PDB file of C-alpha atoms in Angstrom:
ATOM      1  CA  UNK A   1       1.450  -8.108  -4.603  1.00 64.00           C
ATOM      2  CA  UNK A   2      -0.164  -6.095  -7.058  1.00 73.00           C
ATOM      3  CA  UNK A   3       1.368  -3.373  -9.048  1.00 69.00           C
ATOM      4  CA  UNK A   4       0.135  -1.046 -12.068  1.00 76.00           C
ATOM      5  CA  UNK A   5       1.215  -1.547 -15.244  1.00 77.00           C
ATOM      6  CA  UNK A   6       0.607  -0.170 -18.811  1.00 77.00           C
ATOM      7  CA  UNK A   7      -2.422  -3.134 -19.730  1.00 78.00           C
ATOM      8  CA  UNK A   8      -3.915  -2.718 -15.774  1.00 80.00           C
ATOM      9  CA  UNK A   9      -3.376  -4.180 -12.611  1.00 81.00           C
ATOM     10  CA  UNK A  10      -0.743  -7.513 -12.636  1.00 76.00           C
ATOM     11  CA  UNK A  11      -0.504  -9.643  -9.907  1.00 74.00           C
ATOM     12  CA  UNK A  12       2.532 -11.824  -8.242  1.00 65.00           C
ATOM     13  CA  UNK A  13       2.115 -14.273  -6.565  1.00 68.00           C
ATOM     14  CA  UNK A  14       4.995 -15.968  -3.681  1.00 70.00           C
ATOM     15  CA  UNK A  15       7.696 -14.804  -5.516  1.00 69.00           C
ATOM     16  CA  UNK A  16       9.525 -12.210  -3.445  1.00 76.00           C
ATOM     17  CA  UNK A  17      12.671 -11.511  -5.589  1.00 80.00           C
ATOM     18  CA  UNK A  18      10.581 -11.330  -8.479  1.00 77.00           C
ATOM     19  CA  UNK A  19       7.719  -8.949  -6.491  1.00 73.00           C
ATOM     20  CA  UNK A  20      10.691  -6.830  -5.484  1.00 80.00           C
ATOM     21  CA  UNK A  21      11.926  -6.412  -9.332  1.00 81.00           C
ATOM     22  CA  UNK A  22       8.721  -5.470 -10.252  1.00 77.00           C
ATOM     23  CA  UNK A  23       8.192  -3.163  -7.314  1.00 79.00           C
ATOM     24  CA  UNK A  24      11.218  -0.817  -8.188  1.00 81.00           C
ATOM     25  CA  UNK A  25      10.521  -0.925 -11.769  1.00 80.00           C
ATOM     26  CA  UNK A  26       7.084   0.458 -10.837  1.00 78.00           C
ATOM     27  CA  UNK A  27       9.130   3.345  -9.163  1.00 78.00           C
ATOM     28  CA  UNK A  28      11.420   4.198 -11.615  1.00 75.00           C
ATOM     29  CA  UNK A  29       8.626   4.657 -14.102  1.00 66.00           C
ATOM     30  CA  UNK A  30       6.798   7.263 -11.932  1.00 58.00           C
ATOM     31  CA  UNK A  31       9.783   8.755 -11.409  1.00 56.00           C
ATOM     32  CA  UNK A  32      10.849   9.454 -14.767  1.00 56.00           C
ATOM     33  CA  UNK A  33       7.021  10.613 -15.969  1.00 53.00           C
ATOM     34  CA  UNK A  34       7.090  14.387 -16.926  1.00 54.00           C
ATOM     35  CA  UNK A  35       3.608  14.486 -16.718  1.00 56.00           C
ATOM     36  CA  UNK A  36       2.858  13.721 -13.076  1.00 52.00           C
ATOM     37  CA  UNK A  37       3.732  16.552 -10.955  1.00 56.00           C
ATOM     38  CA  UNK A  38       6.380  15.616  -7.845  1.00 56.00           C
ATOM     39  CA  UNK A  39       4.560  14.809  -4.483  1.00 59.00           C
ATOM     40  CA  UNK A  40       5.521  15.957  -1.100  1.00 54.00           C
ATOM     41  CA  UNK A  41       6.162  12.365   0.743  1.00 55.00           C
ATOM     42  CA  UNK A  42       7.148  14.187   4.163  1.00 56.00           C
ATOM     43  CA  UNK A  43       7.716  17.311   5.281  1.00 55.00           C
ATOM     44  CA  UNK A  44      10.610  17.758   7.767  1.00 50.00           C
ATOM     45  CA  UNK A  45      11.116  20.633  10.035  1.00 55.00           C
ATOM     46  CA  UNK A  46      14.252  20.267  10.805  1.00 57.00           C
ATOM     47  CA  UNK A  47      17.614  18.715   8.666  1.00 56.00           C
ATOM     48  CA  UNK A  48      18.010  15.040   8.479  1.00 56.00           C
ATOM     49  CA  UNK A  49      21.729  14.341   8.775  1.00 58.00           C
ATOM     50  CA  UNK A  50      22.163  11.155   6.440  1.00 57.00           C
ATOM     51  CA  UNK A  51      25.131   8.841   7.224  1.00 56.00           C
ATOM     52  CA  UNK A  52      26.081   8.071   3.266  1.00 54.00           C
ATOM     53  CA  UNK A  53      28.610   6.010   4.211  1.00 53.00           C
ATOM     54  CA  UNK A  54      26.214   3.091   5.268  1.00 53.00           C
ATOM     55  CA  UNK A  55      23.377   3.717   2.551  1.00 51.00           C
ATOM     56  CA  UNK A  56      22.693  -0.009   1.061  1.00 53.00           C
ATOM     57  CA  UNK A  57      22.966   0.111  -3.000  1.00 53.00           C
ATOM     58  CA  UNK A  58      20.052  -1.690  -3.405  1.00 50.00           C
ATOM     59  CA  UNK A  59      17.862   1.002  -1.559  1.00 49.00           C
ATOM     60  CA  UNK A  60      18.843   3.552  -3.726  1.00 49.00           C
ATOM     61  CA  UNK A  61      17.708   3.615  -7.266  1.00 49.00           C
ATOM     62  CA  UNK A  62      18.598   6.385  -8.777  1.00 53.00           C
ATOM     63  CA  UNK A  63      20.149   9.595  -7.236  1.00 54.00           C
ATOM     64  CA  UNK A  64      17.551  11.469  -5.382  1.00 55.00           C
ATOM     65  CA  UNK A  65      15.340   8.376  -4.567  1.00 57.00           C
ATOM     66  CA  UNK A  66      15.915   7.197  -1.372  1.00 55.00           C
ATOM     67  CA  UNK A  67      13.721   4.124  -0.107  1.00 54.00           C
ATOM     68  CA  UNK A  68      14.529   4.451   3.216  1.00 55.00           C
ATOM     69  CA  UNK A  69      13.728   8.199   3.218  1.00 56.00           C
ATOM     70  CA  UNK A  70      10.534   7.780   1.609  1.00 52.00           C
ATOM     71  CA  UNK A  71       9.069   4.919   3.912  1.00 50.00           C
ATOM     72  CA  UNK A  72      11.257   6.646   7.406  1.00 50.00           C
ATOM     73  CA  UNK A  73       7.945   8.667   7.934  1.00 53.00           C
ATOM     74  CA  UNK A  74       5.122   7.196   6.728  1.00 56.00           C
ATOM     75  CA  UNK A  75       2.626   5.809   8.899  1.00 63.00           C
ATOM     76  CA  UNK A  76      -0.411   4.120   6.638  1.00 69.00           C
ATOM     77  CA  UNK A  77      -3.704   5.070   7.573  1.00 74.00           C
ATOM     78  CA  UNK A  78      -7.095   4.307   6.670  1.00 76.00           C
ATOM     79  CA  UNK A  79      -9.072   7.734   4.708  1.00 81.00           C
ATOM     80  CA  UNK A  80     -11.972   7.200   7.463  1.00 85.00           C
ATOM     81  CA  UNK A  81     -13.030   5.701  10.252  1.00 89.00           C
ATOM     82  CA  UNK A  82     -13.592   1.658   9.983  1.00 90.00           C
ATOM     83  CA  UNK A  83     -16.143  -0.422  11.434  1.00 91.00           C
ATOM     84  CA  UNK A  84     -15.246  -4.044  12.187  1.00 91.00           C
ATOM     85  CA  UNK A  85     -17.954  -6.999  11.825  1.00 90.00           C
ATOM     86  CA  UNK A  86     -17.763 -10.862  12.407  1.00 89.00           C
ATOM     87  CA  UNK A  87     -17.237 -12.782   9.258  1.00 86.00           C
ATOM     88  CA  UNK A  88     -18.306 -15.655  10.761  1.00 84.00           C
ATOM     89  CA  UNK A  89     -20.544 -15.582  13.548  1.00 82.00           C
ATOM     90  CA  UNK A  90     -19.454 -19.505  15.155  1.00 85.00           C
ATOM     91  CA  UNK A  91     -15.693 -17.648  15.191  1.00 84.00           C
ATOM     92  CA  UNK A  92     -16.539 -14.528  16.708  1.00 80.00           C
ATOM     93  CA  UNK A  93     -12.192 -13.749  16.075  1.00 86.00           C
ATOM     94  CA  UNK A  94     -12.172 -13.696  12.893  1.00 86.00           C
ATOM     95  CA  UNK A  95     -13.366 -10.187  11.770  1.00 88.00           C
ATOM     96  CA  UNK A  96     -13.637  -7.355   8.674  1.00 88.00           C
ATOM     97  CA  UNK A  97     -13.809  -3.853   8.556  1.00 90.00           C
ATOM     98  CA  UNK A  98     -15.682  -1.741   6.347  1.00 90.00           C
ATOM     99  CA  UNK A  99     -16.205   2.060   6.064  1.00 90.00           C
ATOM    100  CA  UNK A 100     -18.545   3.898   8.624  1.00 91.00           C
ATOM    101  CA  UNK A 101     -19.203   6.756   6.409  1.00 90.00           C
ATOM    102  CA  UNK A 102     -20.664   4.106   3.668  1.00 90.00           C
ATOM    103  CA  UNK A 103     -24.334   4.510   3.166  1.00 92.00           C
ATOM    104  CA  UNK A 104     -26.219   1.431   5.063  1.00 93.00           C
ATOM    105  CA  UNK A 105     -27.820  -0.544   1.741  1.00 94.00           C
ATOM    106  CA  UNK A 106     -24.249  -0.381   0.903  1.00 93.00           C
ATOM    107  CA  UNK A 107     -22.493  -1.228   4.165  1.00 93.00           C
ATOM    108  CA  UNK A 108     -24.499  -4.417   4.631  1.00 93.00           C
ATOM    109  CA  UNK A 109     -24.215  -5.623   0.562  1.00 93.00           C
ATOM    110  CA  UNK A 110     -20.623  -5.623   1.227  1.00 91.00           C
ATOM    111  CA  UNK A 111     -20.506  -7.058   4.605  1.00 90.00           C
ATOM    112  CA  UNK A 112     -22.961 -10.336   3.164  1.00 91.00           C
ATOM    113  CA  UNK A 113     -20.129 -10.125  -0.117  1.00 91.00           C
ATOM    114  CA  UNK A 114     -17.233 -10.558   2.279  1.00 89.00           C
ATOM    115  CA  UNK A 115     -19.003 -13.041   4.167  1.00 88.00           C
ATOM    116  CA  UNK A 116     -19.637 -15.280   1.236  1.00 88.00           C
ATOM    117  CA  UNK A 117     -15.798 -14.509  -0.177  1.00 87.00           C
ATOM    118  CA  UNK A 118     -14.105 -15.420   3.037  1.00 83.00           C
ATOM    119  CA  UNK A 119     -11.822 -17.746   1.291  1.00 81.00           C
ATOM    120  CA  UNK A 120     -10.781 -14.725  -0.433  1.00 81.00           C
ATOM    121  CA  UNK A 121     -10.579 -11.684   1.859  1.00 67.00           C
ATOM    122  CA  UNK A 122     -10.421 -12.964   5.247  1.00 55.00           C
TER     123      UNK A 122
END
């Protein structure tokens, strides 16, 4: 998992407990920034009706920060449309995506970078 922190990006590595630490530290941090104006996770167009009585202490951090709330919503996405291409071409299976909208020089330097990184991002 990778997570921002004050130096830059840190990494952890198969360590769940200690990913999960880090994760809601991350949280509280952004939370507590004055500088960062508040984003609108979801909008809801019509009243939730939260059960309190079964909310799990661990989910909630501090009062008004819900991670079940936040995440209840949110589908992930990609920003644009991908393209998918065979990483290797004697396991026609095993595939990457890249951008459509990237320019074609660029498209195919990354596709022969994957390629040779498979051991990394495949």
């Amino acid at each position: 998992m990778k997570f921002s922190t004050p130096e830059g990006v840190t990494k952890v590595h198969r360590n769940q407990t200690e990913a999960k630490a880090c994760y809601m530290n991350a949280l509280r941090k952004v939370a507590k920034r004055e500088d960062v104006a508040p984003a609108v996770m979801t909008i809801h167009s019509e009243p939730m009706d939260i059960d309190h009585k079964d909310i799990d202490e661990e989910m909630v951090l501090e009062e008004g920060l819900d991670l079940r709330i936040i995440g209840s919503n949110s589908l992930a996405s990609p920003a644009e449309e991908l393209e998918a291409f065979p990483v290797n071409f004697s396991e026609p299976t095993q595939e990457l995506k890249v951008g459509e909208k990237l320019e074609k020089k660029m498209k195919e330097e990354l596709k022969q970078f994957l390629r040779e990184n498979t051991d990394i991002f495949a």
